[in-house]
XYZ file of C-alpha atoms in Angstrom:
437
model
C -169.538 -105.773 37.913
C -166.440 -107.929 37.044
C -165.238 -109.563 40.278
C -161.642 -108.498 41.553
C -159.103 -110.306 42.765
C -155.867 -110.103 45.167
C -152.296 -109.676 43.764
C -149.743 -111.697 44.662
C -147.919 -108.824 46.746
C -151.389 -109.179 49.021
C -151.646 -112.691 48.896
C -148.007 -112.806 50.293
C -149.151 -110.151 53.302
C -151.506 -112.620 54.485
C -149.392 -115.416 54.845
C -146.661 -113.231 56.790
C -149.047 -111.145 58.719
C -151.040 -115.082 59.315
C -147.444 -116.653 60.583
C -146.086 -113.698 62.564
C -148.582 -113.032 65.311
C -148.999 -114.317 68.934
C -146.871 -117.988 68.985
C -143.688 -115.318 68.326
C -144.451 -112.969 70.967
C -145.813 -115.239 73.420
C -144.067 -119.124 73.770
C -140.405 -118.156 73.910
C -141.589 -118.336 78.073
C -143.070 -121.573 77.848
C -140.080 -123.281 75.745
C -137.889 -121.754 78.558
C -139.270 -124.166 81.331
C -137.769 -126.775 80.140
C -134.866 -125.584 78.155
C -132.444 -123.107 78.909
C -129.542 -123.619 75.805
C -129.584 -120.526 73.648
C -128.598 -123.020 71.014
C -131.619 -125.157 71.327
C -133.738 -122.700 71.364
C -132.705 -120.930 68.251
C -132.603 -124.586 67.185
C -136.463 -124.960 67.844
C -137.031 -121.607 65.379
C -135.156 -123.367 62.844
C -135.984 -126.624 62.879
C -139.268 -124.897 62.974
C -139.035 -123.210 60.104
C -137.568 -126.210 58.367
C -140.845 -127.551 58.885
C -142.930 -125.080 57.821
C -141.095 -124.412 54.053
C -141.452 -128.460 53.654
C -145.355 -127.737 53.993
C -145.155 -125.005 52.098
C -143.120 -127.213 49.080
C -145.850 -129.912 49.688
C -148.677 -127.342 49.468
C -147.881 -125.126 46.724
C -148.059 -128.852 44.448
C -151.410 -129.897 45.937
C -152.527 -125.876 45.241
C -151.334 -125.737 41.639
C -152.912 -129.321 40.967
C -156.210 -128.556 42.882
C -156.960 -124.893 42.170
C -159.591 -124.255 44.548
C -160.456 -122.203 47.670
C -160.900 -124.399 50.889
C -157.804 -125.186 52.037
C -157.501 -128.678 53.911
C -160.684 -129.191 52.901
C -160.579 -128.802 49.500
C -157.981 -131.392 49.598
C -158.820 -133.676 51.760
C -162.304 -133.886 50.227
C -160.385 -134.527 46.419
C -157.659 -137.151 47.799
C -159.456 -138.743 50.572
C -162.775 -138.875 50.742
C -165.894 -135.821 50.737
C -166.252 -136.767 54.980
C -162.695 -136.205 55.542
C -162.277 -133.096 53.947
C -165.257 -131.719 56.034
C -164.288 -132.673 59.328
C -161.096 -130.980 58.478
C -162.984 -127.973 57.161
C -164.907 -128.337 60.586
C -161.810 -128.011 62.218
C -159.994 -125.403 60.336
C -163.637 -123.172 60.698
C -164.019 -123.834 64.525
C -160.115 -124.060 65.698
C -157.869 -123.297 62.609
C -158.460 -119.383 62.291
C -161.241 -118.891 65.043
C -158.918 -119.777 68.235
C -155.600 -118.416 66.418
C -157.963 -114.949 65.919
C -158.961 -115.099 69.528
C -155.091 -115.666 70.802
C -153.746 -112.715 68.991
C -156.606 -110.380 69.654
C -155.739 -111.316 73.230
C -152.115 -110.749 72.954
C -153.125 -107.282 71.409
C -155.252 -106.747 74.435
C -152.002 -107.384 76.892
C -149.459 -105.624 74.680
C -151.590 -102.616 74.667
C -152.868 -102.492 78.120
C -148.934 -102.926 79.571
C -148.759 -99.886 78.288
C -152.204 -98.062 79.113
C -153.115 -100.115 82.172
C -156.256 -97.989 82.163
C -157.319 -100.309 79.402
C -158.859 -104.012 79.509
C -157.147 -106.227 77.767
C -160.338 -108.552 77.189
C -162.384 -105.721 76.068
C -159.307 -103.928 73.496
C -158.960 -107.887 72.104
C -163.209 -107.604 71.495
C -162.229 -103.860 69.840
C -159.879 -105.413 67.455
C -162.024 -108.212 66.433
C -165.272 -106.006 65.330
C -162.921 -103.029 64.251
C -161.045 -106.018 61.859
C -164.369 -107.534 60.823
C -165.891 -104.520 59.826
C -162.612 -103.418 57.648
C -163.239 -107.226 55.781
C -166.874 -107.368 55.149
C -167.399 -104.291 52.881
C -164.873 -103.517 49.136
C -162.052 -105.759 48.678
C -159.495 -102.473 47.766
C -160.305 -101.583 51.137
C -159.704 -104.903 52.405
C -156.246 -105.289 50.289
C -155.070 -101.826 51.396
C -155.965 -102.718 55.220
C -153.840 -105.815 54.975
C -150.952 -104.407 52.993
C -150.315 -101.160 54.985
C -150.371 -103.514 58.129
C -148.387 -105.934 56.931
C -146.137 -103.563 56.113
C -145.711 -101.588 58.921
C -146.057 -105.287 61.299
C -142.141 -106.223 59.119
C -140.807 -102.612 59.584
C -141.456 -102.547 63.060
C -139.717 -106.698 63.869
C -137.053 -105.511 61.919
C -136.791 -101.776 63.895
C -136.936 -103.121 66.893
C -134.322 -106.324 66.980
C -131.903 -103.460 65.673
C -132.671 -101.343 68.495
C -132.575 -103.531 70.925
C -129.335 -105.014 70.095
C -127.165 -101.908 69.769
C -128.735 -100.086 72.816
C -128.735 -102.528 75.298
C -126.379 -102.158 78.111
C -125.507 -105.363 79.302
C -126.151 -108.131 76.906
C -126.906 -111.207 78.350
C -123.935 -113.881 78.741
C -125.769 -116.505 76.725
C -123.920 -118.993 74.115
C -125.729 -119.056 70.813
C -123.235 -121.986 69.931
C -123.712 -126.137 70.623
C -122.064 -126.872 73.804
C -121.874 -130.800 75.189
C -125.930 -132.639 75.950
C -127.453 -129.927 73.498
C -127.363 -132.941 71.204
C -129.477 -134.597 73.659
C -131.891 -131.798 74.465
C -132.467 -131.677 70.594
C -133.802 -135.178 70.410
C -136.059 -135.143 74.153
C -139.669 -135.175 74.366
C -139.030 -131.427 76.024
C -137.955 -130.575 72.360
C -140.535 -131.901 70.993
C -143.517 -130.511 72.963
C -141.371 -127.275 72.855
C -142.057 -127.674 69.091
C -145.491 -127.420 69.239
C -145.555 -123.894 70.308
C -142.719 -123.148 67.663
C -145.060 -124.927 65.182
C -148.197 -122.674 66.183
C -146.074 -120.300 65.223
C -145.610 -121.054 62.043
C -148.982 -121.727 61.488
C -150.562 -119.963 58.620
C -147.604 -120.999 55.905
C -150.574 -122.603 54.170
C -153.479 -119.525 54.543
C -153.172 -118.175 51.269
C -154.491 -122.165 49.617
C -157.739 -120.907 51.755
C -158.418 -118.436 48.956
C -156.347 -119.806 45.996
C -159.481 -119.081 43.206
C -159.501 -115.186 44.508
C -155.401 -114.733 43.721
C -154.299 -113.138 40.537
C -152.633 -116.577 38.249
C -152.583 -118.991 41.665
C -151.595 -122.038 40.031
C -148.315 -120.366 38.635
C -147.922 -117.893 41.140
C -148.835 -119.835 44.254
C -145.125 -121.912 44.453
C -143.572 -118.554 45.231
C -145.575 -116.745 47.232
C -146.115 -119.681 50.037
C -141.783 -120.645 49.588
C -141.064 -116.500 50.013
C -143.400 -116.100 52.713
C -142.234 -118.938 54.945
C -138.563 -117.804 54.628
C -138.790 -114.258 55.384
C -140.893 -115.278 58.191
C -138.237 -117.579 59.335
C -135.413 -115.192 59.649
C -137.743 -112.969 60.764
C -138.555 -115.751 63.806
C -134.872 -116.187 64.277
C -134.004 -112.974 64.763
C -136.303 -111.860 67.140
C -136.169 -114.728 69.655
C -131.762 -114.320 69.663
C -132.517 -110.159 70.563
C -135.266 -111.723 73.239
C -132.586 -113.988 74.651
C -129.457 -111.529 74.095
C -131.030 -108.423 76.038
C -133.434 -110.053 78.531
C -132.372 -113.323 81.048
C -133.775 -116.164 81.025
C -135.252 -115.909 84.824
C -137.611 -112.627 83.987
C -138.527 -114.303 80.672
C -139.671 -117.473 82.036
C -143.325 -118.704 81.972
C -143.666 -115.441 80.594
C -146.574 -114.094 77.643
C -145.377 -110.566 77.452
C -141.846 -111.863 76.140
C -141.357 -108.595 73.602
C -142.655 -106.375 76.667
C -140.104 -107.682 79.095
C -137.135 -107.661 76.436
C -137.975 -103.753 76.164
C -137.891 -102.692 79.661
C -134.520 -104.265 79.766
C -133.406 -101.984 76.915
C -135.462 -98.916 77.540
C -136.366 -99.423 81.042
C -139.904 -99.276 82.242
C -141.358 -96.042 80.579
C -139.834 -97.021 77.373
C -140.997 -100.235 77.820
C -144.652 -99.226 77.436
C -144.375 -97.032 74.729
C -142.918 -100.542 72.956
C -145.407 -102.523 74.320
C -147.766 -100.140 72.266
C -145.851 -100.181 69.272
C -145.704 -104.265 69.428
C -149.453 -104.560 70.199
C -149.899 -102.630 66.319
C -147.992 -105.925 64.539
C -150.924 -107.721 66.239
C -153.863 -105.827 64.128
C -152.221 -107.102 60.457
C -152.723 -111.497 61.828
C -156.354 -110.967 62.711
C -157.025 -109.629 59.564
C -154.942 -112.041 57.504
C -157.076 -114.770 59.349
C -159.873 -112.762 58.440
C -159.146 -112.779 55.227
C -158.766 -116.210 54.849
C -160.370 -117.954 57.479
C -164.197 -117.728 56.193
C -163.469 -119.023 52.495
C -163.407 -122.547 54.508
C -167.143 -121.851 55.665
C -167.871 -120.628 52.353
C -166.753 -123.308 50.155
C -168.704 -125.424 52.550
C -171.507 -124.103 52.117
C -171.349 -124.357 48.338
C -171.082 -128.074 48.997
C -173.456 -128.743 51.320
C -176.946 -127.478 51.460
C -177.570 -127.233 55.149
C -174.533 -124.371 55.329
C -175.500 -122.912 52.191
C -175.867 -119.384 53.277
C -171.960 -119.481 54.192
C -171.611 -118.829 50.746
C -173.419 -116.025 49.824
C -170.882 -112.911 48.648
C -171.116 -109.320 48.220
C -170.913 -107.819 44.475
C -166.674 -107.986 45.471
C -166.695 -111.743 45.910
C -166.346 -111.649 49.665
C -168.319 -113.941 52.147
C -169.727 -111.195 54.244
C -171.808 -114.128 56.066
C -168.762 -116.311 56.341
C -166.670 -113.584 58.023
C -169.036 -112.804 60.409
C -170.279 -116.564 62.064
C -165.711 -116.568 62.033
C -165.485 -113.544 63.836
C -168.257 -114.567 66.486
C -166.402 -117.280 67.294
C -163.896 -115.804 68.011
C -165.275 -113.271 70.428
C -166.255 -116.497 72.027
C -163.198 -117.584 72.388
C -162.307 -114.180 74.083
C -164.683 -113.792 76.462
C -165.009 -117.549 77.381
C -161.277 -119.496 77.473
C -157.721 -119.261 79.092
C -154.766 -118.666 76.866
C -152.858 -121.520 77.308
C -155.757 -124.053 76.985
C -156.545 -122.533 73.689
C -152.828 -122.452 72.665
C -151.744 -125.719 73.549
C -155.673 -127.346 71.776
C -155.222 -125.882 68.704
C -151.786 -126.062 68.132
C -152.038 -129.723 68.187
C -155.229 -130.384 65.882
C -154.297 -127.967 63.471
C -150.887 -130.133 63.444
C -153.027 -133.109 62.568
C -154.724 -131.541 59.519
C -151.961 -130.064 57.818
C -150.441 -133.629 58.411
C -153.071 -135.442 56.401
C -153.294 -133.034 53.760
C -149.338 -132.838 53.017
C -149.203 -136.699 53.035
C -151.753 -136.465 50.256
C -149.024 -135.163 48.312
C -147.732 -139.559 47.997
C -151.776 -140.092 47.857
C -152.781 -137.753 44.739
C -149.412 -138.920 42.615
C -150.674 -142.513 43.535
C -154.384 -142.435 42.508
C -153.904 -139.831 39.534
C -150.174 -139.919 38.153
C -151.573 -138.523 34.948
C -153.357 -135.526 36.815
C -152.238 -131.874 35.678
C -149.218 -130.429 37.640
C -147.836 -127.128 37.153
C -145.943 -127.357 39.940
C -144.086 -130.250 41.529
C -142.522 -130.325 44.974
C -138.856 -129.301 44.743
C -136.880 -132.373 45.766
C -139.630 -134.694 45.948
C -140.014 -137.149 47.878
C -137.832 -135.474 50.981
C -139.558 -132.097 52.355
C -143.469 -134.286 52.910
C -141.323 -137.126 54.310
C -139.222 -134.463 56.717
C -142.626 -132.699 57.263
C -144.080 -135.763 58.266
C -141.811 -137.226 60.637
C -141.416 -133.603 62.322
C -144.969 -133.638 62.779
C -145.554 -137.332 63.734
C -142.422 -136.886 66.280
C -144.443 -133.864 67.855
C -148.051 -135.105 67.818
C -146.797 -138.295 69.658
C -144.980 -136.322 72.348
C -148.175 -134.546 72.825
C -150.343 -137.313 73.304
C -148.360 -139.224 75.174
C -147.527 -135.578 77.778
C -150.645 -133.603 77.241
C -153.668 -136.445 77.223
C -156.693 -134.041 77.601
C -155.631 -131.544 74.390
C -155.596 -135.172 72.218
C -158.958 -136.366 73.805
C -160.225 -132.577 73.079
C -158.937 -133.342 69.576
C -160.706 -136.680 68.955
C -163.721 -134.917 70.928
C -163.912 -132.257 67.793
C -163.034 -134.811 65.091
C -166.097 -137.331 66.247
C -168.259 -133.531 65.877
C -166.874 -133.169 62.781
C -168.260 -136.377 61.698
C -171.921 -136.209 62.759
C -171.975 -132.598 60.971
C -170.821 -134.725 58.130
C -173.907 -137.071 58.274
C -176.243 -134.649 59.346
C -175.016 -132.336 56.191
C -175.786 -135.649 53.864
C -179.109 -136.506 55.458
C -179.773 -133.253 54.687
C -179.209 -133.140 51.157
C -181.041 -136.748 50.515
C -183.884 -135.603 53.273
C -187.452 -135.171 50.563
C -188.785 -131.661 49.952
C -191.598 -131.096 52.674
C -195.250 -131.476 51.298
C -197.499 -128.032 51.230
């Protein structure tokens, strides 16, 4: 049976439904601790944003140059070195898509049970997971028509509801979306910059659909403009819904707040309307855990076409999909679930998964370098400026978290140094002689 593949309407839906999940809903509370300009803080979505399409730029060259499934890893493993591009595999399987699938499954859980308090959030989050799984590991129409429908309905209902809420509020809140004097300052502090972070987690997933580039209809031509599409709509998307959380609700019942959608609505449509939102927002939740789904497991499974000791990670159904893959991604998740905080797993994961896209988008100066003469379809639109602006975004913010938040960058190194002994113990593996009968 000829293998299928996804179009690049589908590939598309993952990368939005990847992007727009729990960093959106959730950190608009957190940024709010330590800034309260509406300027800045639309500033953060942007700059944000900024960040994300300059991956994107970088990625979609390194994609159409190194046509394969993996990600990071595939990469890292072609510009670097083979041990690099595993530890960041290692990463992106353990914390890239496993955490982020825990965190929204867990913001599904709240969303849904501040409307239904009869309803545990921990056990609707384990729900979603096997419900999701289960949707992924069987006919890839079924798991294209899942993702689209969702994906789907997840923009209708951002877009529905900033509308709403804006024209049927009743007191908008007296907040200036405009620069006023210090915002300059605020813009440039280390509060901005570990503010980013969260923003960033956001925006994580810009790069999902280079997890399963050799399953997209045409990726090398196609891939430029579905990751540069994606990232922008998601972008105004991002803007617009964190000016209609900060025009209808204030700033002192939004603070060090998760539900941040749920306590917009009740200012709009008071408490009972409130929950029937809540409901509604805890659907745009079910399309990101299947994106990372989707494209989380073709890490595990190009790693275990490398590598020996992992190679049942690779085995697919008569569709092409990892079923086994899917399944050891999914369980760690549930993990995740049942086992850590929000926050921890928020603020952990946010910052490695900064590191790796880091590495792999400076590879975009390493791969012209070592092979100028190396096929590229596609080269990164204003070259050399959106890796440099990436970069020093990125650097800015992973200092600032170091240097504020020193047990998330010793967790880091903690996972990289793991990383690396799977890396030997994969090799010893492979050079270890066949065992005598």
């Amino acid at each position: 049976m000829a293998r299928t593949t996804y179009k690049p309407a589908i590939a598309s839906a993952v990368i939005i439904a990847n992007m727009i999940g729990t960093g959106v809903f959730t950190s608009l509370g957190y940024q709010l601790l330590d800034i309260k300009s509406g300027f800045v803080l639309i500033m953060l979505w942007v700059v944000g944003g900024v960040t994300a399409l300059c991956g994107a730029l970088s990625y979609a060259e390194l994609g159409a140059a190194l046509p394969r499934s993996g990600g990071e890893y595939n990469f890292l493993s072609r510009i670097y070195h083979p041990m690099v591009g595993f530890v960041s595999g290692w990463i992106s399987a353990t914390i890239g898509f496993a955490a982020p699938v825990a965190l929204a499954a867990i913001t599904f859980g709240s969303y849904l049970s501040a409307a239904i308090p009869a309803l545990s959030p921990t056990w609707l989050a384990v729900g979603l997971i096997v419900v999701v799984t289960v949707a992924h590991t069987g006919r890839r129409k079924r798991s294209s028509n899942f993702q689209s429908v969702f994906t789907a309905v997840k923009i209708s209902l951002i877009v529905g509801f900033c509308v709403l809420c804006s024209l049927m509020v009743d007191e908008p809140q007296a907040i200036s979306f405009l620069p006023k004097l210090g915002d300059g300052g605020l813009v440039l502090s280390g509060a901005f910059a570990v503010s980013l972070i969260y923003v960033n987690y956001a925006y994580t997933g810009w790069n999902s659909v280079t997890y399963l580039i050799n399953e997209v209809d045409d990726a090398q031509r196609n891939l430029p403009r579905i990751l540069i599409t994606s990232t922008l709509t998601v972008m105004i998307l991002y803007v617009a819904l964190n000016w209609t959380f900060l025009y209808v609700a204030p700033i002192a019942a939004l603070e060090s707040k998760v539900e941040v959608g749920y306590i917009a609505a009740q200012h709009v449509f008071g408490e009972a309307g409130a929950s029937a939102i809540s409901a509604v927002l805890s659907l745009l939740l079910i399309s990101t855990v299947s994106a990372m789904t989707i494209a989380g497991p073709r890490v595990l499974q190009v790693i275990g076409e490398d590598f020996a000791l992992f190679g049942k990670l690779a085995r697919k159904n008569e569709d092409g999909i990892p079923t086994l893959a899917i399944l050891v991604q999914s369980g760690l998740a549930l993990i995740f679930v049942l086992t850590s905080s929000f926050e921890s797993i928020l603020l952990f994961s946010g910052f490695i998964l900064g590191l790796n896209t880091l590495f792999a988008v400076a590879g975009v100066f390493v791969l012209r370098w070592k092979q100028p003469d190396l096929p590229r379809p596609y080269r990164t639109w204003l070259y050399p400026l959106p890796p440099l602006i990436y970069l020093g975004l990125m650097l800015w913010t992973v200092f600032y978290i170091v240097k504020s938040q020193p047990i998330e960058a010793a967790m880091a190194a903690g996972l990289i140094v793991a990383g690396v002994i799977g890396y030997v113990c994969a090799r010893r593996w492979e050079t270890k002689p066949p065992r005598a009968d």
